[in-house]
């Protein structure tokens, strides 16, 4: 069966990419790919690189994720391959896939799967699978540019296999589905279409855009689990500059399908734009990473009241903490900015005002304010006040002769306040401060 298809691959290809591969991939990985082909040959199988890696190779974009598809028993092949390379293997039998554990120093991922066809028992279901020739494995995929393969089999190593005009669509910069029902089978592809279009500055093929609009009219998202929609949203909101993605989702009517009040206005667009600097400032000042998708989402959700927000979080399986942050962001960001305006504020007052808020709410406040004074105060809090901790603790108080009591936390809090206000530098200063203000310690 497989030999017959081998013939097909040769016919489908007029181009050999060996030199391009050699230029783009380090020699040690190249060696692994050659080995991959030889092993398949010895086992009577065929093996191919497929999907995103091939797309990015032709686009000249770096990609470190190699997906291999095997015509034959993919897991059995992966086991032999791992043995040959002397690395371990993680197998997901239920999906017919395996991951080579190449280790950190390789900086490459190799996934291996059995070439298969997919059935969607009903729209938006998780597909059922069975082994099939490569052409069918490629046909079940999302877009033509993601449905190309490169042969690793010794007789035609490096041949580009392009049954569906992917190369042409890369030239024309088009995101195009392989069949009309694609978005009905898998509605998450609607998000992927927007993501690829914006990331690579492609445009949607005319029919593909029609299929998206039709799928949305048929309310395909209703059949999709909340978690799957949430994951797609996160991926888009984590892109470097998601404004254009979001604008596109708004214009295609995707946002309002997620929630009728989810929308993009020019004011929100401006906030999203200002968030780029606010996020960068936060990460530099604190040395912490933030969940930028969460702040960005809170901007899009601004028009929802608290109950609507709670329903939204339930529908899309947000965690309790994420829900709390989204609600705080929408209700408190303005308030934070207002309160920070008063002319005279001690550092400790700034600290206690900002300390209860999640970082996402502070970032949003930073993006929204114009006042230089307020901005300075938030920066001061993040770069300095937030990091202040006392040298002394309850044990030190005991050593000083104080008997443990609820008063401890009061004493420590007052000491911290003094430290925030710049009155204490060293541990000795702190001890001295306690002695002076709370007596000898025989209370
Ligand atoms: N794929 C698909 N439909 C989906 C998800 C994935 O057809 N809903 C196929 C595409 O062929 C894709 C491949 O599976 O190229 C790998 O998927 P993934 O790793 O999610 O995407 P990449 O194309 O590698 O894109 P990214 O750069 O965003 O990881």
Tab-separated table of C-alpha atoms and ligand atoms in Angstrom:
chain	number	residue	atom	x	y	z
A	1	UNK	CA	0.000	0.000	0.000
A	2	UNK	CA	2.658	2.454	1.085
A	3	UNK	CA	4.979	1.781	-1.826
A	4	UNK	CA	2.218	2.749	-4.236
A	5	UNK	CA	1.833	6.079	-2.487
A	6	UNK	CA	5.532	6.663	-2.586
A	7	UNK	CA	5.132	7.056	-6.301
A	8	UNK	CA	2.567	9.789	-5.740
A	9	UNK	CA	4.899	11.845	-3.594
A	10	UNK	CA	7.501	11.933	-6.303
A	11	UNK	CA	4.943	13.093	-8.797
A	12	UNK	CA	3.542	15.731	-6.478
A	13	UNK	CA	6.939	17.313	-6.135
A	14	UNK	CA	9.044	19.178	-8.602
A	15	UNK	CA	11.348	20.722	-6.091
A	16	UNK	CA	14.082	19.528	-3.775
A	17	UNK	CA	14.727	21.463	-0.559
A	18	UNK	CA	17.846	19.664	0.693
A	19	UNK	CA	20.045	22.723	0.239
A	20	UNK	CA	17.563	25.009	1.940
A	21	UNK	CA	17.352	22.571	4.860
A	22	UNK	CA	21.145	22.414	5.113
A	23	UNK	CA	21.275	26.198	5.195
A	24	UNK	CA	18.635	26.583	7.882
A	25	UNK	CA	19.190	23.611	10.190
A	26	UNK	CA	22.310	22.910	12.249
A	27	UNK	CA	24.312	19.869	11.031
A	28	UNK	CA	23.522	17.750	14.109
A	29	UNK	CA	19.772	18.045	13.435
A	30	UNK	CA	20.307	17.478	9.729
A	31	UNK	CA	22.099	14.234	10.606
A	32	UNK	CA	19.101	13.159	12.672
A	33	UNK	CA	16.754	13.828	9.755
A	34	UNK	CA	18.898	11.732	7.407
A	35	UNK	CA	18.908	8.936	10.018
A	36	UNK	CA	15.131	9.254	10.271
A	37	UNK	CA	14.756	8.572	6.582
A	38	UNK	CA	17.170	5.615	6.577
A	39	UNK	CA	15.420	3.966	9.508
A	40	UNK	CA	12.016	4.312	7.860
A	41	UNK	CA	13.410	2.797	4.694
A	42	UNK	CA	14.841	-0.179	6.617
A	43	UNK	CA	11.479	-0.729	8.322
A	44	UNK	CA	9.553	-0.504	5.066
A	45	UNK	CA	7.877	2.758	6.118
A	46	UNK	CA	8.001	6.301	4.760
A	47	UNK	CA	8.620	9.400	6.859
A	48	UNK	CA	7.979	13.091	6.220
A	49	UNK	CA	8.330	16.479	7.899
A	50	UNK	CA	4.900	18.125	7.847
A	51	UNK	CA	3.012	21.243	8.843
A	52	UNK	CA	4.275	24.458	10.421
A	53	UNK	CA	7.964	23.670	9.995
A	54	UNK	CA	7.653	23.315	6.213
A	55	UNK	CA	5.595	26.521	6.036
A	56	UNK	CA	8.172	28.460	8.032
A	57	UNK	CA	11.102	27.016	6.064
A	58	UNK	CA	9.590	28.381	2.849
A	59	UNK	CA	8.806	31.697	4.542
A	60	UNK	CA	12.326	31.984	5.938
A	61	UNK	CA	11.019	32.064	9.519
A	62	UNK	CA	12.899	30.192	12.248
A	63	UNK	CA	10.962	27.220	13.646
A	64	UNK	CA	12.338	24.687	16.091
A	65	UNK	CA	9.380	22.301	16.124
A	66	UNK	CA	9.685	19.398	13.734
A	67	UNK	CA	6.608	17.238	13.223
A	68	UNK	CA	7.275	13.897	11.542
A	69	UNK	CA	4.539	11.783	10.032
A	70	UNK	CA	5.125	8.092	9.353
A	71	UNK	CA	3.299	6.008	6.804
A	72	UNK	CA	3.296	2.854	8.877
A	73	UNK	CA	3.312	2.268	12.635
A	74	UNK	CA	4.426	5.662	13.972
A	75	UNK	CA	4.888	4.615	17.575
A	76	UNK	CA	6.823	1.462	16.728
A	77	UNK	CA	9.000	3.579	14.442
A	78	UNK	CA	9.484	6.212	17.150
A	79	UNK	CA	10.632	3.528	19.600
A	80	UNK	CA	13.268	2.227	17.195
A	81	UNK	CA	14.329	5.777	16.367
A	82	UNK	CA	14.742	6.710	20.030
A	83	UNK	CA	16.835	3.558	20.616
A	84	UNK	CA	19.023	4.389	17.660
A	85	UNK	CA	19.641	7.921	18.923
A	86	UNK	CA	20.015	6.779	22.527
A	87	UNK	CA	17.329	9.142	23.811
A	88	UNK	CA	14.099	8.501	25.675
A	89	UNK	CA	10.607	8.761	24.313
A	90	UNK	CA	7.255	10.022	25.586
A	91	UNK	CA	4.385	8.107	24.018
A	92	UNK	CA	0.762	9.225	23.793
A	93	UNK	CA	-0.806	6.003	22.659
A	94	UNK	CA	-4.356	7.364	22.531
A	95	UNK	CA	-3.289	9.934	19.917
A	96	UNK	CA	-0.824	7.649	18.116
A	97	UNK	CA	1.941	10.199	18.763
A	98	UNK	CA	5.352	10.248	20.430
A	99	UNK	CA	7.888	12.902	21.392
A	100	UNK	CA	11.646	12.350	21.284
A	101	UNK	CA	13.259	13.698	24.427
A	102	UNK	CA	16.268	15.253	22.761
A	103	UNK	CA	17.266	17.213	25.826
A	104	UNK	CA	17.815	20.927	26.298
A	105	UNK	CA	21.066	21.251	24.370
A	106	UNK	CA	19.389	20.273	21.089
A	107	UNK	CA	17.030	23.253	21.152
A	108	UNK	CA	14.789	21.270	18.820
A	109	UNK	CA	11.555	19.356	19.289
A	110	UNK	CA	10.732	16.301	17.274
A	111	UNK	CA	7.208	14.887	17.408
A	112	UNK	CA	6.311	11.704	15.568
A	113	UNK	CA	2.833	10.602	14.515
A	114	UNK	CA	1.233	7.915	12.424
A	115	UNK	CA	-0.106	9.211	9.135
A	116	UNK	CA	-3.876	9.188	9.591
A	117	UNK	CA	-7.277	10.295	8.416
A	118	UNK	CA	-9.750	11.896	10.758
A	119	UNK	CA	-13.496	11.589	11.109
A	120	UNK	CA	-15.556	14.169	12.902
A	121	UNK	CA	-18.469	12.101	14.251
A	122	UNK	CA	-20.381	15.369	14.656
A	123	UNK	CA	-19.369	19.005	14.065
A	124	UNK	CA	-16.793	20.429	16.495
A	125	UNK	CA	-16.250	16.984	18.049
A	126	UNK	CA	-12.802	15.676	18.837
A	127	UNK	CA	-11.961	13.644	15.736
A	128	UNK	CA	-11.723	9.878	15.512
A	129	UNK	CA	-8.663	8.645	13.700
A	130	UNK	CA	-7.362	5.716	11.650
A	131	UNK	CA	-4.126	5.113	9.694
A	132	UNK	CA	-4.092	6.485	6.154
A	133	UNK	CA	-1.631	7.540	3.452
A	134	UNK	CA	0.158	10.877	3.732
A	135	UNK	CA	-2.089	12.643	1.268
A	136	UNK	CA	-5.087	12.107	3.517
A	137	UNK	CA	-3.112	13.122	6.591
A	138	UNK	CA	-2.310	16.407	4.854
A	139	UNK	CA	-5.854	16.877	3.581
A	140	UNK	CA	-7.356	16.830	7.083
A	141	UNK	CA	-5.265	19.852	8.081
A	142	UNK	CA	-6.319	23.463	8.488
A	143	UNK	CA	-4.765	25.510	5.662
A	144	UNK	CA	-2.937	24.838	2.407
A	145	UNK	CA	0.222	26.496	3.737
A	146	UNK	CA	0.163	24.077	6.687
A	147	UNK	CA	-0.506	21.035	4.502
A	148	UNK	CA	2.861	20.557	2.806
A	149	UNK	CA	5.467	17.916	3.582
A	150	UNK	CA	9.135	17.222	2.938
A	151	UNK	CA	10.162	13.642	2.191
A	152	UNK	CA	12.998	12.214	4.293
A	153	UNK	CA	13.088	8.909	2.429
A	154	UNK	CA	16.549	8.187	0.996
A	155	UNK	CA	15.594	7.994	-2.686
A	156	UNK	CA	13.952	11.427	-2.608
A	157	UNK	CA	15.251	13.096	0.548
A	158	UNK	CA	14.299	16.767	0.572
A	159	UNK	CA	11.492	16.599	-1.981
A	160	UNK	CA	8.721	19.065	-1.323
A	161	UNK	CA	5.314	17.394	-1.345
A	162	UNK	CA	2.600	19.884	-2.090
A	163	UNK	CA	-0.724	18.364	-3.136
A	164	UNK	CA	-2.890	21.387	-2.441
A	165	UNK	CA	-1.016	24.405	-3.735
A	166	UNK	CA	0.527	25.465	-0.435
A	167	UNK	CA	3.646	26.882	-2.057
A	168	UNK	CA	1.582	28.995	-4.419
A	169	UNK	CA	-0.453	30.305	-1.460
A	170	UNK	CA	2.733	31.192	0.379
A	171	UNK	CA	3.749	33.219	-2.675
A	172	UNK	CA	0.326	34.855	-2.818
A	173	UNK	CA	0.320	35.201	0.962
A	174	UNK	CA	-3.067	33.550	1.360
A	175	UNK	CA	-4.660	31.688	4.230
A	176	UNK	CA	-6.854	29.154	2.495
A	177	UNK	CA	-8.720	26.114	3.806
A	178	UNK	CA	-8.577	22.764	2.064
A	179	UNK	CA	-12.309	22.091	2.060
A	180	UNK	CA	-15.495	24.137	2.710
A	181	UNK	CA	-16.567	22.330	5.900
A	182	UNK	CA	-13.197	22.887	7.585
A	183	UNK	CA	-14.416	25.486	10.110
A	184	UNK	CA	-17.489	23.406	10.915
A	185	UNK	CA	-15.349	20.353	11.686
A	186	UNK	CA	-12.951	22.388	13.781
A	187	UNK	CA	-14.090	25.900	14.749
A	188	UNK	CA	-10.778	26.626	16.499
A	189	UNK	CA	-9.434	27.070	12.969
A	190	UNK	CA	-11.299	30.383	12.819
A	191	UNK	CA	-8.898	31.756	15.426
A	192	UNK	CA	-5.923	30.125	13.755
A	193	UNK	CA	-6.852	31.749	10.440
A	194	UNK	CA	-6.748	35.185	12.044
A	195	UNK	CA	-3.534	34.407	13.909
A	196	UNK	CA	-1.645	33.257	10.789
A	197	UNK	CA	-3.071	36.053	8.668
A	198	UNK	CA	-1.864	38.727	11.061
A	199	UNK	CA	1.400	37.066	12.093
A	200	UNK	CA	2.660	36.618	8.534
A	201	UNK	CA	0.817	39.603	7.017
A	202	UNK	CA	-1.188	37.252	4.810
A	203	UNK	CA	-4.799	37.786	3.849
A	204	UNK	CA	-7.758	35.443	3.962
A	205	UNK	CA	-8.612	33.785	0.682
A	206	UNK	CA	-12.007	35.066	-0.477
A	207	UNK	CA	-13.866	31.771	-0.103
A	208	UNK	CA	-12.161	31.036	3.168
A	209	UNK	CA	-13.497	34.303	4.580
A	210	UNK	CA	-16.975	33.335	3.363
A	211	UNK	CA	-16.672	29.951	5.084
A	212	UNK	CA	-15.730	31.685	8.318
A	213	UNK	CA	-18.729	34.014	8.139
A	214	UNK	CA	-21.005	31.094	7.339
A	215	UNK	CA	-19.651	29.021	10.224
A	216	UNK	CA	-20.205	31.964	12.572
A	217	UNK	CA	-23.778	32.342	11.303
A	218	UNK	CA	-24.272	28.712	12.181
A	219	UNK	CA	-23.029	29.536	15.679
A	220	UNK	CA	-20.244	26.938	15.635
A	221	UNK	CA	-18.741	28.203	18.882
A	222	UNK	CA	-21.785	26.987	20.791
A	223	UNK	CA	-20.636	23.443	20.149
A	224	UNK	CA	-17.095	24.116	21.272
A	225	UNK	CA	-16.056	23.617	24.873
A	226	UNK	CA	-15.266	26.751	26.868
A	227	UNK	CA	-11.721	25.601	27.493
A	228	UNK	CA	-10.915	25.247	23.800
A	229	UNK	CA	-12.138	28.770	23.047
A	230	UNK	CA	-10.263	30.115	26.045
A	231	UNK	CA	-7.022	28.489	24.850
A	232	UNK	CA	-7.365	30.030	21.398
A	233	UNK	CA	-8.095	33.449	22.889
A	234	UNK	CA	-5.026	33.206	25.081
A	235	UNK	CA	-2.839	32.318	22.094
A	236	UNK	CA	-4.027	35.370	20.199
A	237	UNK	CA	-3.792	37.724	23.169
A	238	UNK	CA	-0.247	36.536	23.854
A	239	UNK	CA	1.011	37.503	20.382
A	240	UNK	CA	3.406	40.464	20.479
A	241	UNK	CA	1.027	43.065	19.025
A	242	UNK	CA	-2.453	41.595	19.211
A	243	UNK	CA	-4.371	44.811	18.326
A	244	UNK	CA	-4.647	43.944	14.650
A	245	UNK	CA	-5.727	40.392	15.472
A	246	UNK	CA	-8.418	41.728	17.736
A	247	UNK	CA	-9.544	44.328	15.194
A	248	UNK	CA	-9.825	41.545	12.626
A	249	UNK	CA	-11.816	39.362	15.027
A	250	UNK	CA	-14.110	42.306	15.666
A	251	UNK	CA	-14.638	42.973	11.951
A	252	UNK	CA	-15.288	39.330	11.128
A	253	UNK	CA	-17.877	39.151	13.915
A	254	UNK	CA	-15.857	36.689	15.988
A	255	UNK	CA	-15.753	38.776	19.161
A	256	UNK	CA	-19.488	39.177	19.430
A	257	UNK	CA	-19.939	35.442	18.952
A	258	UNK	CA	-17.777	34.871	21.999
A	259	UNK	CA	-19.913	37.340	23.958
A	260	UNK	CA	-22.437	39.883	22.620
A	261	UNK	CA	-20.776	42.659	24.628
A	262	UNK	CA	-17.229	41.769	23.651
A	263	UNK	CA	-16.129	44.506	21.303
A	264	UNK	CA	-13.280	46.713	20.212
A	265	UNK	CA	-13.684	50.494	20.200
A	266	UNK	CA	-11.026	52.998	19.226
A	267	UNK	CA	-10.673	53.880	22.906
A	268	UNK	CA	-9.973	50.257	23.804
A	269	UNK	CA	-7.590	50.032	20.894
A	270	UNK	CA	-5.667	52.950	22.334
A	271	UNK	CA	-5.519	51.291	25.746
A	272	UNK	CA	-4.239	48.062	24.170
A	273	UNK	CA	-1.577	50.071	22.408
A	274	UNK	CA	-0.533	51.771	25.639
A	275	UNK	CA	-0.476	48.425	27.389
A	276	UNK	CA	2.590	47.426	25.380
A	277	UNK	CA	4.705	50.003	27.217
A	278	UNK	CA	2.984	49.431	30.541
A	279	UNK	CA	3.670	45.674	30.396
A	280	UNK	CA	7.299	46.273	29.435
A	281	UNK	CA	7.722	48.785	32.272
A	282	UNK	CA	6.193	46.398	34.775
A	283	UNK	CA	8.414	43.513	33.715
A	284	UNK	CA	11.567	45.619	33.802
A	285	UNK	CA	10.817	47.270	37.152
A	286	UNK	CA	9.817	44.105	38.995
A	287	UNK	CA	11.737	41.443	37.102
A	288	UNK	CA	8.479	39.462	36.990
A	289	UNK	CA	6.649	38.097	33.960
A	290	UNK	CA	2.960	38.902	33.682
A	291	UNK	CA	0.047	37.210	32.025
A	292	UNK	CA	-0.412	39.853	29.402
A	293	UNK	CA	-3.362	38.026	27.887
A	294	UNK	CA	-5.278	38.577	31.098
A	295	UNK	CA	-4.798	42.360	31.163
A	296	UNK	CA	-5.642	42.595	27.489
A	297	UNK	CA	-8.766	40.520	27.943
A	298	UNK	CA	-9.888	42.781	30.778
A	299	UNK	CA	-9.793	45.705	28.332
A	300	UNK	CA	-12.030	43.868	25.874
A	301	UNK	CA	-14.439	42.948	28.664
A	302	UNK	CA	-14.882	46.498	29.955
A	303	UNK	CA	-18.539	46.757	28.943
A	304	UNK	CA	-19.645	43.744	30.960
A	305	UNK	CA	-21.133	44.285	34.401
A	306	UNK	CA	-20.048	42.095	37.278
A	307	UNK	CA	-22.721	39.434	36.795
A	308	UNK	CA	-22.036	39.221	33.050
A	309	UNK	CA	-18.358	38.928	33.812
A	310	UNK	CA	-19.034	36.035	36.187
A	311	UNK	CA	-21.137	34.262	33.556
A	312	UNK	CA	-18.437	34.819	30.979
A	313	UNK	CA	-15.801	33.314	33.273
A	314	UNK	CA	-18.015	30.304	33.929
A	315	UNK	CA	-18.795	29.668	30.253
A	316	UNK	CA	-15.119	29.742	29.332
A	317	UNK	CA	-13.792	27.877	32.376
A	318	UNK	CA	-11.660	30.632	33.850
A	319	UNK	CA	-10.103	29.822	37.196
A	320	UNK	CA	-11.330	31.532	40.318
A	321	UNK	CA	-8.161	33.616	40.475
A	322	UNK	CA	-8.460	34.710	36.851
A	323	UNK	CA	-12.059	35.701	37.486
A	324	UNK	CA	-11.074	37.752	40.515
A	325	UNK	CA	-8.387	39.548	38.504
A	326	UNK	CA	-10.702	40.326	35.591
A	327	UNK	CA	-13.327	41.759	37.923
A	328	UNK	CA	-10.766	43.778	39.886
A	329	UNK	CA	-9.206	45.184	36.720
A	330	UNK	CA	-12.470	46.418	35.331
A	331	UNK	CA	-13.736	47.933	38.561
A	332	UNK	CA	-10.572	49.239	40.189
A	333	UNK	CA	-8.074	50.509	37.609
A	334	UNK	CA	-9.688	53.981	37.486
A	335	UNK	CA	-10.028	54.152	41.241
A	336	UNK	CA	-6.334	53.403	41.722
A	337	UNK	CA	-5.394	56.254	39.426
A	338	UNK	CA	-7.808	58.658	41.165
A	339	UNK	CA	-6.537	57.916	44.647
A	340	UNK	CA	-2.912	58.307	43.613
A	341	UNK	CA	-3.550	61.894	42.531
A	342	UNK	CA	-3.601	63.542	45.975
A	343	UNK	CA	-0.791	66.103	46.298
A	344	UNK	CA	1.028	64.736	49.319
A	345	UNK	CA	1.425	61.038	49.928
A	346	UNK	CA	3.843	59.218	52.191
A	347	UNK	CA	5.557	56.223	50.604
A	348	UNK	CA	3.756	54.002	53.110
A	349	UNK	CA	0.371	55.339	51.930
A	350	UNK	CA	1.283	54.571	48.330
A	351	UNK	CA	2.345	51.104	49.399
A	352	UNK	CA	-0.832	50.263	51.304
A	353	UNK	CA	-2.988	51.660	48.538
A	354	UNK	CA	-1.386	49.538	45.818
A	355	UNK	CA	-0.410	46.428	47.731
A	356	UNK	CA	-3.840	44.723	47.668
A	357	UNK	CA	-4.116	44.829	43.893
A	358	UNK	CA	-3.042	42.123	41.454
A	359	UNK	CA	-0.238	43.176	39.121
A	360	UNK	CA	-2.640	43.095	36.155
A	361	UNK	CA	-4.754	45.886	37.681
A	362	UNK	CA	-1.659	48.040	38.217
A	363	UNK	CA	-0.534	47.517	34.648
A	364	UNK	CA	-3.952	48.511	33.387
A	365	UNK	CA	-3.888	51.613	35.568
A	366	UNK	CA	-0.466	52.504	34.136
A	367	UNK	CA	-1.816	52.185	30.610
A	368	UNK	CA	-4.792	54.419	31.343
A	369	UNK	CA	-3.328	57.342	33.257
A	370	UNK	CA	-1.908	60.521	31.890
A	371	UNK	CA	-0.780	62.142	35.142
A	372	UNK	CA	3.026	62.165	35.473
A	373	UNK	CA	2.770	62.210	39.248
A	374	UNK	CA	0.580	59.106	39.363
A	375	UNK	CA	2.851	57.287	36.950
A	376	UNK	CA	5.915	58.139	39.025
A	377	UNK	CA	4.226	56.805	42.138
A	378	UNK	CA	3.359	53.485	40.529
A	379	UNK	CA	6.918	53.175	39.223
A	380	UNK	CA	8.266	53.979	42.689
A	381	UNK	CA	6.001	51.310	44.171
A	382	UNK	CA	7.021	48.641	41.655
A	383	UNK	CA	10.734	49.330	41.588
A	384	UNK	CA	11.204	49.997	45.283
A	385	UNK	CA	8.349	49.796	47.801
A	386	UNK	CA	6.996	46.438	46.609
A	387	UNK	CA	10.366	44.825	47.297
A	388	UNK	CA	10.801	46.106	50.839
A	389	UNK	CA	10.681	43.488	53.559
A	390	UNK	CA	11.669	43.646	57.208
A	391	UNK	CA	14.895	42.107	58.469
A	392	UNK	CA	13.276	41.224	61.778
A	393	UNK	CA	10.420	38.803	62.438
A	394	UNK	CA	8.478	37.353	65.364
A	395	UNK	CA	11.482	35.363	66.529
A	396	UNK	CA	13.545	38.508	66.867
A	397	UNK	CA	10.771	40.069	68.932
A	398	UNK	CA	10.834	37.003	71.223
A	399	UNK	CA	14.595	37.270	71.553
A	400	UNK	CA	14.097	40.886	72.534
A	401	UNK	CA	11.927	39.683	75.410
A	402	UNK	CA	8.452	40.234	73.996
A	403	UNK	CA	5.848	37.597	74.771
A	404	UNK	CA	4.104	36.266	71.635
A	405	UNK	CA	0.726	37.967	71.232
A	406	UNK	CA	-1.531	39.397	68.529
A	407	UNK	CA	0.338	42.630	69.132
A	408	UNK	CA	3.295	41.149	67.213
A	409	UNK	CA	1.752	41.751	63.848
A	410	UNK	CA	0.919	45.321	64.833
A	411	UNK	CA	4.509	45.974	65.943
A	412	UNK	CA	5.915	44.457	62.738
A	413	UNK	CA	3.478	46.390	60.578
A	414	UNK	CA	4.366	49.710	62.252
A	415	UNK	CA	8.056	48.926	61.793
A	416	UNK	CA	7.470	48.155	58.136
A	417	UNK	CA	5.640	51.444	57.725
A	418	UNK	CA	8.655	53.296	59.130
A	419	UNK	CA	10.956	51.367	56.800
A	420	UNK	CA	8.766	52.180	53.798
A	421	UNK	CA	9.013	55.841	54.750
A	422	UNK	CA	12.778	55.594	54.630
A	423	UNK	CA	13.434	55.873	58.350
A	424	UNK	CA	15.133	52.499	58.811
A	425	UNK	CA	18.035	50.997	56.913
A	426	UNK	CA	19.604	48.130	58.848
A	427	UNK	CA	18.367	45.339	61.094
A	428	UNK	CA	19.752	47.288	64.061
A	429	UNK	CA	17.651	50.292	62.996
A	430	UNK	CA	14.576	48.084	63.090
A	431	UNK	CA	15.353	46.702	66.536
A	432	UNK	CA	16.069	50.180	67.797
A	433	UNK	CA	12.743	51.398	66.354
A	434	UNK	CA	10.812	48.640	68.129
A	435	UNK	CA	12.536	49.350	71.467
A	436	UNK	CA	11.849	53.058	71.190
A	437	UNK	CA	8.185	52.760	70.256
A	438	UNK	CA	7.051	49.623	72.052
A	439	UNK	CA	9.034	49.650	75.242
A	440	UNK	CA	11.466	47.200	76.755
A	441	UNK	CA	9.566	44.075	75.837
A	442	UNK	CA	8.103	42.979	79.133
A	443	UNK	CA	4.526	43.375	77.862
B	1	LIG	N1	-3.442	21.667	12.646
B	1	LIG	C1	-4.686	21.665	12.031
B	1	LIG	N2	-5.801	22.123	12.703
B	1	LIG	C2	-5.684	22.595	13.982
B	1	LIG	C3	-4.435	22.595	14.608
B	1	LIG	C4	-3.325	22.128	13.926
B	1	LIG	O1	-4.792	21.247	10.904
B	1	LIG	N3	-6.765	23.048	14.614
B	1	LIG	C5	-2.255	21.127	11.903
B	1	LIG	C6	-1.582	22.120	10.957
B	1	LIG	O2	-1.105	21.398	9.865
B	1	LIG	C7	-0.415	22.639	11.771
B	1	LIG	C8	-0.016	21.405	12.578
B	1	LIG	O3	-1.245	20.719	12.823
B	1	LIG	O4	0.620	23.092	10.943
B	1	LIG	C9	0.683	21.721	13.894
B	1	LIG	O5	-0.139	22.500	14.724
B	1	LIG	P1	0.445	23.592	15.711
B	1	LIG	O6	1.702	23.110	16.293
B	1	LIG	O7	-0.667	24.025	16.581
B	1	LIG	O8	0.658	24.820	14.740
B	1	LIG	P2	1.849	25.333	13.862
B	1	LIG	O9	1.382	25.315	12.446
B	1	LIG	O10	3.129	24.671	14.151
B	1	LIG	O11	1.835	26.867	14.277
B	1	LIG	P3	2.547	27.644	15.491
B	1	LIG	O12	3.700	28.276	14.806
B	1	LIG	O13	1.533	28.642	15.940
B	1	LIG	O14	2.884	26.628	16.515
